[in-house]
Amino acid sequence: MNYVLENIPERALKPREKGLTMVMDKGLSLREVEDVLETSGDYIDIVKLGWATSYVYPKLEEKIKIYKDAGISVYFGGTLFEAFVVRNQFDDYRRVLDKFGLELAEVSDGSLEMPHDIKCQYIRQLSEQVTVLSEVGSKDAEKIIPPYKWIQLMTDELSAGAWKVIGEARESGNVGLFRSSGEVRTGLVDEILTQIPYEKIIWEAPQKAQQVWFIKLMGSNVNLGNIAPNEVIPLETIRLGLRGDTFDHFLNNEWK
Amino acid sequence: MNYVLENIPERALKPREKGLTMVMDKGLSLREVEDVLETSGDYIDIVKLGWATSYVYPKLEEKIKIYKDAGISVYFGGTLFEAFVVRNQFDDYRRVLDKFGLELAEVSDGSLEMPHDIKCQYIRQLSEQVTVLSEVGSKDAEKIIPPYKWIQLMTDELSAGAWKVIGEARESGNVGLFRSSGEVRTGLVDEILTQIPYEKIIWEAPQKAQQVWFIKLMGSNVNLGNIAPNEVIPLETIRLGLRGDTFDHFLNNEWK
Amino acid sequence: MNYVLENIPERALKPREKGLTMVMDKGLSLREVEDVLETSGDYIDIVKLGWATSYVYPKLEEKIKIYKDAGISVYFGGTLFEAFVVRNQFDDYRRVLDKFGLELAEVSDGSLEMPHDIKCQYIRQLSEQVTVLSEVGSKDAEKIIPPYKWIQLMTDELSAGAWKVIGEARESGNVGLFRSSGEVRTGLVDEILTQIPYEKIIWEAPQKAQQVWFIKLMGSNVNLGNIAPNEVIPLETIRLGLRGDTFDHFLNNEWK
């Protein structure tokens, strides 16, 4: 840090098991990736190449290499897994992961209907090849999953071999964990946390108010995902109680 | 593409007459332009230097050259045309187009009142010098043009020599084709399409939900404009049915 | 400028006492800073390193040097001042300012409760060391300050030695001067202007509609702050009546 401030909350250091920041890359140029690493490399644990952007991105191998060389795990968004599966090309997907040397993959069912035992089977199969993130929650705003069901899905997917489960929010933060207004479904999150250890979940929280809400509930070292590349530095200050939103939270600020 | 996925909708290739993506550049640095070309050059057909940003932008000649060298057409936003015309400097405008070697220009009347026969005369005059895009729709949210009038204006402007007509939405996507909420005026678009071939129109659609709506209505190869530079890759995936929003649309995703 | 347009409002030139544009840098890379300077250096007077982002930013000295070499004043956001003060580390803060060679600093009380005479004392003390900007208005949307109180606070802070006072809006533009919708509290601004010269105030106005409102009220050379780096060029065109929003304002556009 550039100067000393007392009473700053303790942050887990890399490689972290909690306090993870997962960034959404939806098409950064190689130079932009270098810039993100220069400013925020220490604060980023995982990068998701959003949904199937990797299909059209022209310098995919180079990009993956830059991230890996910086010690950051890269994975393809779950929609790509679904795009292969829905076409009966799951074996092709496994070969693609190998071809690009990926060590992390997401299993999701946000855009299609899949019986849950089949989803868990995919998690089991893929976890023999790579570390698996599984995602719970639909991209469809109409499809409301009740809390007990979220808990059951998450529990089963962790049992099937998922390293961590992701709570769905999309890039925009208005489905799954959130109401269409972007507001957190607080009762849902509270109930999930009675059953699942908080460090086993990565909460997609693209909007600042959502990040603040999770940090106030679970502390500096909550795992947050779908963070825009230029919001990593701002997020880090929120985690440390150094932005207005959490200034009060980590400090007794009564005037003496 | 980086791997093979079956049943991907067919995209028109460059140089394209339909499926155009027009990007709004409102002041990118030269290096940022290079980055956009690296990641998205194949997916961009036209770049608009937004409204009169070219007046204050310091390295205009260099920027135009970079785009042209990449085979991308550049033009000044229609507001600049209007800024010259309202000052009785139309001849100066023609000289400016020549000075910067532009081969494309926009004729619009979004910020001023102009009798339509005069607008068509400008289209006629300019199309002797360059390829002309003409724009229909006001930047003023209060000014609602009824559908039959949109059709008549578009028809007349195409007859006057416009290569394609643009449906106005601004950078923000909340006027013209859209309600102030950003919602598409669907009845208006449906009615326009009964009379004007869809490939003759470039729909300004800066918001994702708008892009999705047009793609669902007219397919992968609809012409879309006012796309932010970092949204070109995401847009390309939406065109291909590879983002959640159009995942269902191009594919029968029932589970077998 | 790249071409000649008649009847363009006159802009104050750098170094300016009015018509200032203050940019919010919340973590730009060094290369991005260079890019901003290339495109917008002539239009930027002051850069704020937002709130306490300077705590976690890895190349702080280099960044400050690049801005200073370009003749642009840099300062730390007021939340950092508050973070030091609330920890009884004000003397450390003074040393940090010296260490990084800063000549500008902000005194604010947006995130804590501070008696106003103590705030004015800080302004007095710091203005012996650097030029001081003081900020009025809470980051707390619930805390509504009535107009007569804004005027009194501003007057006292200018008397205490502040070079200019800043009207609070946050990065998002939805507190202080603005309603939670982002709408300007027009009565408040009108009343402030009856007592405080407009050039003594920097209005935080991150949203375009807010910038337009202030420019229409006070002209091209109003001081505006919390401008995103890629919105400086667009703002400059609004100041000059060259974007749709102010096209009418600076020009009689009746058709002749």
mmCIF file of C-alpha atoms in Angstrom, chain A residues 1-8 31 34-35 38-39 43 208 230-231 233-234 236-237 240 242-245 247-248 251 253 255, chain C residues 26-27 29-31 51-52 54-58 60 80 82-87 89 96 99-100 111-113 115 118 170-171:
data_model
loop_
_atom_site.group_PDB
_atom_site.id
_atom_site.type_symbol
_atom_site.label_atom_id
_atom_site.label_comp_id
_atom_site.label_asym_id
_atom_site.label_seq_id
_atom_site.Cartn_x
_atom_site.Cartn_y
_atom_site.Cartn_z
ATOM 1 C CA MET A 1 0.000 0.000 0.000
ATOM 2 C CA ASN A 2 1.100 3.549 -0.687
ATOM 3 C CA TYR A 3 0.735 4.824 2.886
ATOM 4 C CA VAL A 4 -0.276 3.520 6.275
ATOM 5 C CA LEU A 5 -3.838 3.699 7.532
ATOM 6 C CA GLU A 6 -4.673 2.103 10.852
ATOM 7 C CA ASN A 7 -7.565 -0.265 11.452
ATOM 8 C CA ILE A 8 -7.974 -1.558 7.940
ATOM 9 C CA ARG A 31 -3.240 -4.443 -24.266
ATOM 10 C CA GLU A 34 -2.077 -5.976 -19.611
ATOM 11 C CA ASP A 35 -3.474 -2.731 -18.232
ATOM 12 C CA GLU A 38 -0.884 -3.693 -14.056
ATOM 13 C CA THR A 39 -3.468 -1.915 -11.927
ATOM 14 C CA TYR A 43 -6.808 -8.138 -6.506
ATOM 15 C CA LYS A 208 -21.849 -1.410 -6.616
ATOM 16 C CA ASN A 230 -12.408 -1.159 -14.208
ATOM 17 C CA GLU A 231 -14.370 -1.818 -11.017
ATOM 18 C CA ILE A 233 -9.899 -1.131 -7.701
ATOM 19 C CA PRO A 234 -13.179 0.455 -6.518
ATOM 20 C CA GLU A 236 -11.062 -3.366 -3.270
ATOM 21 C CA THR A 237 -11.626 -0.032 -1.509
ATOM 22 C CA LEU A 240 -11.349 -2.217 3.002
ATOM 23 C CA LEU A 242 -12.298 3.050 2.200
ATOM 24 C CA ARG A 243 -15.239 4.169 0.112
ATOM 25 C CA GLY A 244 -18.222 6.112 1.453
ATOM 26 C CA ASP A 245 -20.467 3.059 1.246
ATOM 27 C CA PHE A 247 -16.706 3.799 5.591
ATOM 28 C CA ASP A 248 -18.969 3.459 8.615
ATOM 29 C CA LEU A 251 -15.006 1.727 11.840
ATOM 30 C CA ASN A 253 -16.681 6.932 13.293
ATOM 31 C CA TRP A 255 -16.515 12.217 16.595
ATOM 32 C CA LYS C 26 -10.849 5.639 -10.195
ATOM 33 C CA GLY C 27 -7.951 3.443 -11.236
ATOM 34 C CA SER C 29 -3.665 2.377 -15.907
ATOM 35 C CA LEU C 30 -0.671 4.521 -16.827
ATOM 36 C CA ARG C 31 -1.307 3.817 -20.505
ATOM 37 C CA TRP C 51 -11.960 8.589 -2.742
ATOM 38 C CA ALA C 52 -9.209 6.276 -1.377
ATOM 39 C CA SER C 54 -4.817 5.804 -4.156
ATOM 40 C CA TYR C 55 -4.405 3.412 -1.200
ATOM 41 C CA VAL C 56 -4.569 0.314 -3.371
ATOM 42 C CA TYR C 57 -3.362 1.673 -6.724
ATOM 43 C CA PRO C 58 0.055 0.149 -7.487
ATOM 44 C CA LEU C 60 0.775 5.997 -7.696
ATOM 45 C CA LEU C 80 -9.189 9.741 1.966
ATOM 46 C CA GLU C 82 -11.739 11.665 6.158
ATOM 47 C CA ALA C 83 -10.207 8.197 6.465
ATOM 48 C CA PHE C 84 -7.075 9.742 7.952
ATOM 49 C CA VAL C 85 -8.950 12.160 10.185
ATOM 50 C CA VAL C 86 -11.328 9.587 11.619
ATOM 51 C CA ARG C 87 -8.262 7.555 12.647
ATOM 52 C CA GLN C 89 -3.935 10.450 11.576
ATOM 53 C CA VAL C 96 1.458 11.845 2.592
ATOM 54 C CA LYS C 99 5.562 12.698 0.023
ATOM 55 C CA PHE C 100 3.627 12.582 -3.235
ATOM 56 C CA SER C 111 -18.876 10.135 5.329
ATOM 57 C CA LEU C 112 -18.548 11.292 8.935
ATOM 58 C CA GLU C 113 -19.996 13.808 11.355
ATOM 59 C CA PRO C 115 -18.586 20.071 13.669
ATOM 60 C CA ILE C 118 -13.470 21.922 13.023
ATOM 61 C CA ARG C 170 -20.744 11.111 -5.775
ATOM 62 C CA GLU C 171 -19.523 9.124 -8.765
#
